[in-house]
mmCIF file of C-alpha atoms in Angstrom:
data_model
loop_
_atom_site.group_PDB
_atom_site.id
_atom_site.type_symbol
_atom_site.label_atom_id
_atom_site.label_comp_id
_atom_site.label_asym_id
_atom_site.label_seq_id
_atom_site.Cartn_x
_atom_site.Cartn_y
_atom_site.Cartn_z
ATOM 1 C CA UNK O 1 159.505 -151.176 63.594
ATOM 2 C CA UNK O 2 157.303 -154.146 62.375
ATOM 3 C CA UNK O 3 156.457 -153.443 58.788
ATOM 4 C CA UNK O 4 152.225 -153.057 59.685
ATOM 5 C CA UNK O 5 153.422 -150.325 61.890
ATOM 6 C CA UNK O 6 155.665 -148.311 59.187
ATOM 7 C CA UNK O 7 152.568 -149.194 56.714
ATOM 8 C CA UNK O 8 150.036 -147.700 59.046
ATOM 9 C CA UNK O 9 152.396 -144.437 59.959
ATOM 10 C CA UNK O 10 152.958 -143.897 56.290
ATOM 11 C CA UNK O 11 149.412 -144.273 55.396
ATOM 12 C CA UNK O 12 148.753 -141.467 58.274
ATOM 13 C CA UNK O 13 151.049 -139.402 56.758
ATOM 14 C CA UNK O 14 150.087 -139.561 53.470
ATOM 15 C CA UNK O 15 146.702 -138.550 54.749
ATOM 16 C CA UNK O 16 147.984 -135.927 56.723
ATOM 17 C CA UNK O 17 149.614 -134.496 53.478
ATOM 18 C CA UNK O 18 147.329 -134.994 51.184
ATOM 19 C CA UNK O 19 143.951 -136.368 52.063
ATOM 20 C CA UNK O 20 141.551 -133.792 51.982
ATOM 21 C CA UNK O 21 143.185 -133.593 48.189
ATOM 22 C CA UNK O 22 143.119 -137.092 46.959
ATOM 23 C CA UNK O 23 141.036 -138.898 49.727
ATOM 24 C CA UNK O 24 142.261 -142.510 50.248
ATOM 25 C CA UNK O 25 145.015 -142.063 47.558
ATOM 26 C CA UNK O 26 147.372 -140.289 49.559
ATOM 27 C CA UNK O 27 146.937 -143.446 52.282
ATOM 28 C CA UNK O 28 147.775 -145.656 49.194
ATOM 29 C CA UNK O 29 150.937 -143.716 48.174
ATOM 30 C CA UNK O 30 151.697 -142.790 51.851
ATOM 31 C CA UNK O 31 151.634 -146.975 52.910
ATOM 32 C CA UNK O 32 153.487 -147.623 49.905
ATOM 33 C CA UNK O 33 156.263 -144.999 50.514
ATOM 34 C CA UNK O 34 156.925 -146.099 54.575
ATOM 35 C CA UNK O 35 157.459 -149.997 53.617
ATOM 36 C CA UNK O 36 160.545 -148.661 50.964
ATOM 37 C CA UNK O 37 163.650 -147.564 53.554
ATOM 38 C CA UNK O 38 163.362 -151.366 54.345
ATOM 39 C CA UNK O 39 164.079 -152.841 51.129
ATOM 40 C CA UNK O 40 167.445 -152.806 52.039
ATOM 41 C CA UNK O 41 166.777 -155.833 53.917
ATOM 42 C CA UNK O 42 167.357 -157.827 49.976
ATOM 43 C CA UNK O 43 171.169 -156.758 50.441
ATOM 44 C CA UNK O 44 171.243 -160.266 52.601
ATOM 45 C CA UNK O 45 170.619 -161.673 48.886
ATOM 46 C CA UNK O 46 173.947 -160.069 47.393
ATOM 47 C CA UNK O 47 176.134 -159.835 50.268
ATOM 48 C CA UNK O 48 177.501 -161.487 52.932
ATOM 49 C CA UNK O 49 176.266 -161.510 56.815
ATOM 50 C CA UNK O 50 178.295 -158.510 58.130
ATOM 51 C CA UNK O 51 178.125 -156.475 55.035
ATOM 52 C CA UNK O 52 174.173 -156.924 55.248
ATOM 53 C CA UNK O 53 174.030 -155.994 58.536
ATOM 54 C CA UNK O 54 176.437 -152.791 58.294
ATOM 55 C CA UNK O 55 173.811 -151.841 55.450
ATOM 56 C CA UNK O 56 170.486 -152.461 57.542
ATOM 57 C CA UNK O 57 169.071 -149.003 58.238
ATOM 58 C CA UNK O 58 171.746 -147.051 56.579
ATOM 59 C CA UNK O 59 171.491 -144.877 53.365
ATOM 60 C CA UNK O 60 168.032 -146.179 53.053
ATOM 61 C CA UNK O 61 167.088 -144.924 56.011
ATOM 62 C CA UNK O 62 168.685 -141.498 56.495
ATOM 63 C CA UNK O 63 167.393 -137.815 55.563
ATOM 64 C CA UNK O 64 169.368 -137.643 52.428
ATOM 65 C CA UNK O 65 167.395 -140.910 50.866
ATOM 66 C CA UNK O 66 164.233 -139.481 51.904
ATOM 67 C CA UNK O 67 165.020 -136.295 50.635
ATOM 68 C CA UNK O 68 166.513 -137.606 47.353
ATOM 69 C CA UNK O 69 163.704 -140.261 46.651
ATOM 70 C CA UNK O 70 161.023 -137.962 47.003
ATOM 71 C CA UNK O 71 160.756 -135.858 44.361
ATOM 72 C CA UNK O 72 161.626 -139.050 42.354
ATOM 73 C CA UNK O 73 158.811 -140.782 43.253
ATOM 74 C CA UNK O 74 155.882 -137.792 43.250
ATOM 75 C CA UNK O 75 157.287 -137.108 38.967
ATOM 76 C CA UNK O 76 156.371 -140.900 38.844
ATOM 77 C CA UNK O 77 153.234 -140.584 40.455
ATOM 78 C CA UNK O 78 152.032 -137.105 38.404
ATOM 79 C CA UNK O 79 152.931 -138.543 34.996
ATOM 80 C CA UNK O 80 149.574 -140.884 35.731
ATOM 81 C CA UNK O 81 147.623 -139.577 38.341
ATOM 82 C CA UNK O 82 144.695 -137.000 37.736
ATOM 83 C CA UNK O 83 146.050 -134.369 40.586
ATOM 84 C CA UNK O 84 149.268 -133.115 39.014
ATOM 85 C CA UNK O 85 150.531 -131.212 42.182
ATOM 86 C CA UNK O 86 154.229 -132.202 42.303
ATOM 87 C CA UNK O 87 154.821 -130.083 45.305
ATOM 88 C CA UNK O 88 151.730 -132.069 47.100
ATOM 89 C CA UNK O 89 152.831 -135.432 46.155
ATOM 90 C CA UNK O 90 156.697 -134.533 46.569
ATOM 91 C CA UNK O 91 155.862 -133.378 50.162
ATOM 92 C CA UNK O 92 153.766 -136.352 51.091
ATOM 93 C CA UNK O 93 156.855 -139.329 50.011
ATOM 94 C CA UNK O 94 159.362 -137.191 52.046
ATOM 95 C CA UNK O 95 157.582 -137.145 54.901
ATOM 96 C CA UNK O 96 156.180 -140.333 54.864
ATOM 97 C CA UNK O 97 159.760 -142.168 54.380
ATOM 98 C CA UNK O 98 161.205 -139.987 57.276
ATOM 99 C CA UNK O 99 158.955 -140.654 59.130
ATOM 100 C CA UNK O 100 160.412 -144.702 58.971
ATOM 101 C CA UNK O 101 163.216 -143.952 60.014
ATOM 102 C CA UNK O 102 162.536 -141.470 62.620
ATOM 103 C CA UNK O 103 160.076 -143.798 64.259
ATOM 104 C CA UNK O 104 162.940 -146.993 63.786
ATOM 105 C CA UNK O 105 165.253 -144.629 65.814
ATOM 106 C CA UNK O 106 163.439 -145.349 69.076
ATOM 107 C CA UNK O 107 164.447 -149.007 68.341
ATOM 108 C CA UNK O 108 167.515 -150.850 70.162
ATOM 109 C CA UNK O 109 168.815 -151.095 66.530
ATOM 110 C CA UNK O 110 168.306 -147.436 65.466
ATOM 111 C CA UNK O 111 169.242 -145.559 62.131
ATOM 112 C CA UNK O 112 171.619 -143.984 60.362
ATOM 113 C CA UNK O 113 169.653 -140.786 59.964
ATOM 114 C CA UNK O 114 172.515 -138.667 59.572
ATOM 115 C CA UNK O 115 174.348 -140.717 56.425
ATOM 116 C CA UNK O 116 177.227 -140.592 54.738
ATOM 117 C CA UNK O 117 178.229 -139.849 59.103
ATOM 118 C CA UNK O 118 178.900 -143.262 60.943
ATOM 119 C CA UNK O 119 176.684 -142.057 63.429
ATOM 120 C CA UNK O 120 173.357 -144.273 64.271
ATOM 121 C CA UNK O 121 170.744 -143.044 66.547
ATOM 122 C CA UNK O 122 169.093 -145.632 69.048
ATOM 123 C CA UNK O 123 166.624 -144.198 71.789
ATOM 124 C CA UNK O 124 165.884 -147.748 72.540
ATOM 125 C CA UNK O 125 163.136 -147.202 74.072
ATOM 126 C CA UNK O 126 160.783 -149.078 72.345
ATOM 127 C CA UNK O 127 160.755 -152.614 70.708
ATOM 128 C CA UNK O 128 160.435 -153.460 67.190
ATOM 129 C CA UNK O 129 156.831 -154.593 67.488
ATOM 130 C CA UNK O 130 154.410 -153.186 69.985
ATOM 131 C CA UNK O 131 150.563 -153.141 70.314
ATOM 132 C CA UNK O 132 150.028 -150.369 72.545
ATOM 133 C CA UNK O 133 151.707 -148.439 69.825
ATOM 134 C CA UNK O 134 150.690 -150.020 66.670
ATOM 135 C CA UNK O 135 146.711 -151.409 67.609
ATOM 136 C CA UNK O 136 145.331 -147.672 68.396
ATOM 137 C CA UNK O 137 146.423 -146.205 65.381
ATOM 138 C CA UNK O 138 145.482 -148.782 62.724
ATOM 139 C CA UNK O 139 141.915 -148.469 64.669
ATOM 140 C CA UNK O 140 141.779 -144.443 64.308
ATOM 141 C CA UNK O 141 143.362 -144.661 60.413
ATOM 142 C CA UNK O 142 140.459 -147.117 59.575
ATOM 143 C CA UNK O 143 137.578 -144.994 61.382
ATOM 144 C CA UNK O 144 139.479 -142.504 58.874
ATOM 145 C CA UNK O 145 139.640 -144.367 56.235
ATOM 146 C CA UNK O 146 135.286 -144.336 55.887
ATOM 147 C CA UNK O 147 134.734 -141.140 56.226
ATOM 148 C CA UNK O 148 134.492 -138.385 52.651
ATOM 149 C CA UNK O 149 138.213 -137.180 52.255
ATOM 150 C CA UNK O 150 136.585 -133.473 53.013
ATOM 151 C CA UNK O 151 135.384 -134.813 56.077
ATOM 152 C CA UNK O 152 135.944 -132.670 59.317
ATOM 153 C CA UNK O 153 135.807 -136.099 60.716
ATOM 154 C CA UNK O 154 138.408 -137.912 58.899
ATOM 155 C CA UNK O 155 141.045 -135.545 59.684
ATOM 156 C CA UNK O 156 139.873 -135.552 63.354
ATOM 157 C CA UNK O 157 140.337 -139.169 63.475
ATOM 158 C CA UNK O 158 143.634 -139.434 61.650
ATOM 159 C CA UNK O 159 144.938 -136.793 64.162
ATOM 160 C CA UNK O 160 144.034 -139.001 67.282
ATOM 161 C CA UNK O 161 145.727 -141.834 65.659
ATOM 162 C CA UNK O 162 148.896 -139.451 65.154
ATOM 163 C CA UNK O 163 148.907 -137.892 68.335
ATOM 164 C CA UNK O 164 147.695 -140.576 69.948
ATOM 165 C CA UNK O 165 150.836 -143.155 69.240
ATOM 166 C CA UNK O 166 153.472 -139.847 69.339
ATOM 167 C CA UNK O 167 152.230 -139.234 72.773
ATOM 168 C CA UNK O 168 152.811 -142.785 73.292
ATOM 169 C CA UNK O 169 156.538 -143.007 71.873
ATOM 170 C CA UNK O 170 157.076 -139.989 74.343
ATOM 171 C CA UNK O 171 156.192 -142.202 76.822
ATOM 172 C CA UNK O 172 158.346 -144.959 76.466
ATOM 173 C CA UNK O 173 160.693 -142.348 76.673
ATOM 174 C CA UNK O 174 159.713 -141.684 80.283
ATOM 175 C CA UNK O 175 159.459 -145.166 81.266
ATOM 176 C CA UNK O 176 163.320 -146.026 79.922
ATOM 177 C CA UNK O 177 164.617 -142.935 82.233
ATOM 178 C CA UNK O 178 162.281 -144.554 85.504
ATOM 179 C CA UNK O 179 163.835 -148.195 84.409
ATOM 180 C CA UNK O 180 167.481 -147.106 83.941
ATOM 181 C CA UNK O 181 167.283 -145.211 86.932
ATOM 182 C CA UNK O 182 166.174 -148.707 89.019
ATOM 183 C CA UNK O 183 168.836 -150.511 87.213
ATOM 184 C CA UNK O 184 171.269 -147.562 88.685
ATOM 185 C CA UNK O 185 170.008 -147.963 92.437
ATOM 186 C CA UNK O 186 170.617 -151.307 92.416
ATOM 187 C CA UNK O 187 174.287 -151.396 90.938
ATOM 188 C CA UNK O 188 174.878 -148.719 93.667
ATOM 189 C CA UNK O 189 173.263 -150.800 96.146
ATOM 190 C CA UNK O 190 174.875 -153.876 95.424
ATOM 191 C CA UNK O 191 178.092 -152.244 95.493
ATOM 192 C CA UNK O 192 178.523 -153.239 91.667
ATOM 193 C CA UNK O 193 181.328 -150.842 89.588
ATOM 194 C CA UNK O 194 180.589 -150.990 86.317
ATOM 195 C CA UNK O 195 181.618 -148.808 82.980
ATOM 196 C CA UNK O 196 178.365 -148.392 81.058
ATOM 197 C CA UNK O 197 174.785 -149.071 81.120
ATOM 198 C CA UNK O 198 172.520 -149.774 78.275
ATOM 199 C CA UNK O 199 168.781 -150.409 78.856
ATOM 200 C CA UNK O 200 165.918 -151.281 76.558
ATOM 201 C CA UNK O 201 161.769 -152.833 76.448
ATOM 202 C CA UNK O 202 161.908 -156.177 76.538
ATOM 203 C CA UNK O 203 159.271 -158.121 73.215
ATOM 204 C CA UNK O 204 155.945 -156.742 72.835
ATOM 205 C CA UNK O 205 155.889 -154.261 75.780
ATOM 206 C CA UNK O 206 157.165 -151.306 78.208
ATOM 207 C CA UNK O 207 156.708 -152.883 81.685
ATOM 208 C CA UNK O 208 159.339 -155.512 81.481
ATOM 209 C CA UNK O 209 162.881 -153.532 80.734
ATOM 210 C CA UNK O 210 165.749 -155.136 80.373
ATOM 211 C CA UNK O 211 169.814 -153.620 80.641
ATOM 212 C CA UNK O 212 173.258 -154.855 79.799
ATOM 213 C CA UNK O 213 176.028 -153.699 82.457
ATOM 214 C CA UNK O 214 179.907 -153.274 81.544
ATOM 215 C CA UNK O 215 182.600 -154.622 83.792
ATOM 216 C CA UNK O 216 186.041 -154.912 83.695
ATOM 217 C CA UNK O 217 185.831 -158.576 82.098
ATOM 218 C CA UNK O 218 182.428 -159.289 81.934
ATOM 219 C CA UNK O 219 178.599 -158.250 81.366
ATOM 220 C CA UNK O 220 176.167 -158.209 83.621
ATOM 221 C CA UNK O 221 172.389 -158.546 82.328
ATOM 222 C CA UNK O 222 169.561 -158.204 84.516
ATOM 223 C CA UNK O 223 165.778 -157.399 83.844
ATOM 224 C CA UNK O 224 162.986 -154.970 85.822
ATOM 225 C CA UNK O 225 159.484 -154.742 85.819
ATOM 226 C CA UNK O 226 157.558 -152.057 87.082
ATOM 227 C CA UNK O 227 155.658 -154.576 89.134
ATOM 228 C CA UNK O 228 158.802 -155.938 90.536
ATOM 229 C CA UNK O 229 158.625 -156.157 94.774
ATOM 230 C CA UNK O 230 162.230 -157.404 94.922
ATOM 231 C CA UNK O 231 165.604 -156.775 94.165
ATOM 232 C CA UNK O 232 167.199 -156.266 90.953
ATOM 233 C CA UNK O 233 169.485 -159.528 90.473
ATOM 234 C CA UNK O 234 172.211 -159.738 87.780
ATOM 235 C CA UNK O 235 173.334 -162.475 85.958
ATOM 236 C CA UNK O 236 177.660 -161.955 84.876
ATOM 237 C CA UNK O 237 178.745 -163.448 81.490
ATOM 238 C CA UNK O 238 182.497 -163.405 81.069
ATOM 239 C CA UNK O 239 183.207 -161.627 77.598
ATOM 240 C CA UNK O 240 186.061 -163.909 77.025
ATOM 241 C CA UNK O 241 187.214 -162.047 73.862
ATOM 242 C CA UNK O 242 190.735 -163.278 73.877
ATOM 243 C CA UNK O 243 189.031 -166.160 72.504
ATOM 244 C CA UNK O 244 189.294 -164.194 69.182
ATOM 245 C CA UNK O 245 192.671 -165.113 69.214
ATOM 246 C CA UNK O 246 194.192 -163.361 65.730
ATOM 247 C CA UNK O 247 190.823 -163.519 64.545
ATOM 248 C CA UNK O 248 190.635 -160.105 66.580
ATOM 249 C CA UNK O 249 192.710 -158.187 63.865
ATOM 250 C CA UNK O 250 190.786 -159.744 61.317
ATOM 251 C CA UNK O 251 188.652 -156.699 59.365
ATOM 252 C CA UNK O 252 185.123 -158.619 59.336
ATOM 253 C CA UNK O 253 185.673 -159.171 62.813
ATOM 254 C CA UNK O 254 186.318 -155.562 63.593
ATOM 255 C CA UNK O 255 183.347 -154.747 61.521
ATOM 256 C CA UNK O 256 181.411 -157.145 63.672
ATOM 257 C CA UNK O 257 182.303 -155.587 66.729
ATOM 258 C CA UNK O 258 181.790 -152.194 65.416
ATOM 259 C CA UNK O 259 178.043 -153.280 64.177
ATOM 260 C CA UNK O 260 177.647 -154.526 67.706
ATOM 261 C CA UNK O 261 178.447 -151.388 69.093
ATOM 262 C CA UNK O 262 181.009 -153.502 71.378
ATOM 263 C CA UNK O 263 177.937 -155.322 73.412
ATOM 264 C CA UNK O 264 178.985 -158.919 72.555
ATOM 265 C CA UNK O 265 180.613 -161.970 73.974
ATOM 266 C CA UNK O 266 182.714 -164.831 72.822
ATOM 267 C CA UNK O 267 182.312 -168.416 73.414
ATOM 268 C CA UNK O 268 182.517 -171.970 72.310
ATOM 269 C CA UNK O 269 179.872 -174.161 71.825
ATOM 270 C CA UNK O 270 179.211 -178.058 69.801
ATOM 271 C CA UNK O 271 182.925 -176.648 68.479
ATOM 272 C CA UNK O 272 181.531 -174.033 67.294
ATOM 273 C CA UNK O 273 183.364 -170.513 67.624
ATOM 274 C CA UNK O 274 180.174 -167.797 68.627
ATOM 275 C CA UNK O 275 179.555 -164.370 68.642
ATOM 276 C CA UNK O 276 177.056 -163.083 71.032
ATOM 277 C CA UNK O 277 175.344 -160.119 70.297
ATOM 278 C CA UNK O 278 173.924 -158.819 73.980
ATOM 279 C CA UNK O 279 171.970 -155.691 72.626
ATOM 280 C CA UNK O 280 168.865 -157.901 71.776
ATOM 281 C CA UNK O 281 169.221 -160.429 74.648
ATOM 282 C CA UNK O 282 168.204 -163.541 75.112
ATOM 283 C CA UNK O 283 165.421 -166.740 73.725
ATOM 284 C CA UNK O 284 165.621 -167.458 77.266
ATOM 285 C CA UNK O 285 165.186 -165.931 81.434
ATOM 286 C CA UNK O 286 166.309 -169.481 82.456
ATOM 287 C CA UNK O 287 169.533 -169.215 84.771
ATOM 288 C CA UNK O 288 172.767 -169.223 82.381
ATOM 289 C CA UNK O 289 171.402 -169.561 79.197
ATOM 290 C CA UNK O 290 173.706 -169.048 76.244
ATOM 291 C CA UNK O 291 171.046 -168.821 73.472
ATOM 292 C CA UNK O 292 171.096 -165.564 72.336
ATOM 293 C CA UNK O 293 168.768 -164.038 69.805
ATOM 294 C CA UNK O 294 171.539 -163.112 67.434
ATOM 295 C CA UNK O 295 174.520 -165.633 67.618
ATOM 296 C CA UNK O 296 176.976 -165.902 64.815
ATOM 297 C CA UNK O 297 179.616 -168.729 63.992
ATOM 298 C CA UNK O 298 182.594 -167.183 62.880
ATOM 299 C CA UNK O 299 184.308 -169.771 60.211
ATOM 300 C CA UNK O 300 186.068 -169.613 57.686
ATOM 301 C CA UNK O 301 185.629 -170.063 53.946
ATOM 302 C CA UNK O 302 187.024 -172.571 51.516
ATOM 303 C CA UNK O 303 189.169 -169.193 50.632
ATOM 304 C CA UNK O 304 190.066 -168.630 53.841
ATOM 305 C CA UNK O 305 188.209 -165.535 54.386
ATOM 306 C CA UNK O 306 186.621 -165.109 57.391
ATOM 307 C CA UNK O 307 182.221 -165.277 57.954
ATOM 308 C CA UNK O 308 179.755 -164.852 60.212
ATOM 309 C CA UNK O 309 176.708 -167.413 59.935
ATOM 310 C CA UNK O 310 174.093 -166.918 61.903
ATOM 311 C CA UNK O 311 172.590 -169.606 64.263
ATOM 312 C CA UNK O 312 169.155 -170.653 63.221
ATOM 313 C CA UNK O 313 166.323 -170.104 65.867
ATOM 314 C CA UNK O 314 163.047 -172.254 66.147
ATOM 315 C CA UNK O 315 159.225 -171.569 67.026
ATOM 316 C CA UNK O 316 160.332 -173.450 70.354
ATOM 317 C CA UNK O 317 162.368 -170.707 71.165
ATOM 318 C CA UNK O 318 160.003 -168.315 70.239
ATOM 319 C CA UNK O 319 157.505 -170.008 72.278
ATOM 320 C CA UNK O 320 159.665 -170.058 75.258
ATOM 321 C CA UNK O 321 160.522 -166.449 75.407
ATOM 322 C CA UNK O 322 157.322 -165.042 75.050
ATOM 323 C CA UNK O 323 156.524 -167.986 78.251
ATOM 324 C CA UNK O 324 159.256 -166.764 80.227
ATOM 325 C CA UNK O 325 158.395 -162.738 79.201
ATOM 326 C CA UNK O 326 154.806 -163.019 80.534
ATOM 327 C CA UNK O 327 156.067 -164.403 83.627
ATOM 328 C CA UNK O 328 158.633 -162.286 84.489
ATOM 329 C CA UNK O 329 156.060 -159.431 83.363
ATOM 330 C CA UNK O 330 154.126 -160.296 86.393
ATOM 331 C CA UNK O 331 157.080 -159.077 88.851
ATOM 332 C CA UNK O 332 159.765 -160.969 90.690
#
């Protein structure tokens, strides 16, 4: 999620830990420890594209980090602070850097909870930033944030927030099943075979859903909203991965396709060799559009190693989608 959001859950937490202790402290501490599993966004700086991305949301992000850095950081915090509970603070940085990751794992990208295991979990049922889930809570952790730290009221209002935005990442749960299930009917309806599914929210929202469909040689990628009154319609994109060529053997390309989760297409464009991620769509609902939001050129080097670069995107796209998104929000 959005780095307000994992801000505002970690300040929660904190609070939730520690609160009635150290009052707005352990919102301080709490904010501070769920913006850290996303410093690993600085391996970019030291690394190459694909290495970066194979990084994103690992160690940093997984039960063994949280569990590691948080006694780490609560002997920091006791060598200066007046409350010298190490237990207290210890408690209060594991849970609120778990609590990143475990709320990133509803996200189409996901985490690697369960590291040193190649295994990354992705509900994907919610998008990175969302309102509905961040706005209420930031509203109830502020009402808490006034209040005396022994106040019956402060904790009331700092559980709302809490239960208020879990009850709504439950939701989003619901709504994925109801939207993959429509996306089902209609393959079946349209007499469509396919070999896998993959749904997920579209920017900023849970009404408009969008899913990538596996064929034998291409995807399919089609979008529903729950105040759609017509048929689903899918758009194919050959995956034309023989365009690879020997670049398919090559181990950054492998790596590539492995970060990808195998959701991606190959194509030429302005000469340029491109790797299309699907699992985050596209800048654009217009009929065949090719800009995708993550697009790599594969080159390579003056070494003759092989990179990804990734294709620059503009406010004008930006613009665009969220045009197109509030549009197609509306039904078809």
């Amino acid at each position: 999620m959005d780095s307000l959001t994992q801000i505002i859950l970690g300040a929660a937490v904190g609070e939730a830990v520690l609160g009635k202790k150290v009052g707005n402290k352990a919102m301080l501490y709490g904010a501070i420890a769920g913006t850290i599993p996303d410093l690993d966004i600085f391996a970019s700086y030291f690394t190459d594209t694909v290495s970066a991305l194979a990084i994103h949301r690992g160690f940093s992000h997984s039960i063994v980090f949280s569990a590691m850095a948080a006694p780490i950081l609560a002997w920091v915090v006791t060598r200066y602070e007046v409350y010298k509970d190490f237990k207290g603070w210890a408690w209060l940085f594991f849970w609120a850097l778990f609590t990143h990751p475990l709320l990133d794992a509803f996200t189409t990208w996901g985490t690697q909870l369960f590291w040193p295991l190649d295994i990354r979990i992705a509900f994907k049922s919610i998008f990175v930033i969302d309102p509905l889930y961040t706005v209420p809570f930031l509203i109830f952790l502020i009402l808490a944030m006034f209040q005396k730290r022994t106040s019956t009221k402060r904790r009331r209002y700092n559980h709302i927030g809490l239960i208020v935005s879990s009850s709504y990442l439950a939701l989003t749960l619901v709504l994925k099943w109801v939207a993959h299930n429509q996306f089902e009917s209609a393959l079946i309806d349209q007499n469509i075979a396919y070999k896998q599914i993959d749904t997920r929210p579209s920017p900023l929202n849970t009404i408009l859903w969008s899913a990538n469909i596996e064929t034998e040689d291409a995807y399919l990628l089609a979008y529903y909203s729950f105040f759609d009154t017509q048929p689903i319609t899918f758009e194919t994109y050959k995956k034309d991965h023989e365009l690879l060529g020997n670049l398919a053997d090559n181990k950054k390309v492998q790596q590539m396709i492995g970060i990808s989760k195998g959701w991606y297409t190959i194509s030429y464009k302005d000469s340029k060799l491109l790797f299309n991620d699907l699992r985050f769509g596209l800048l654009s609902m217009e009929k065949g559009a090719q800009n995708f939001v993550f697009q790599y050129e594969i080159v390579r080097d003056a070494d003759g190693q092989v990179q990804f670069i990734e294709q620059e995107k503009t406010n004008r796209d930006g613009r665009k989608l969220m045009s197109d998104l509030w549009a197609r929000i509306k039904g078809n």
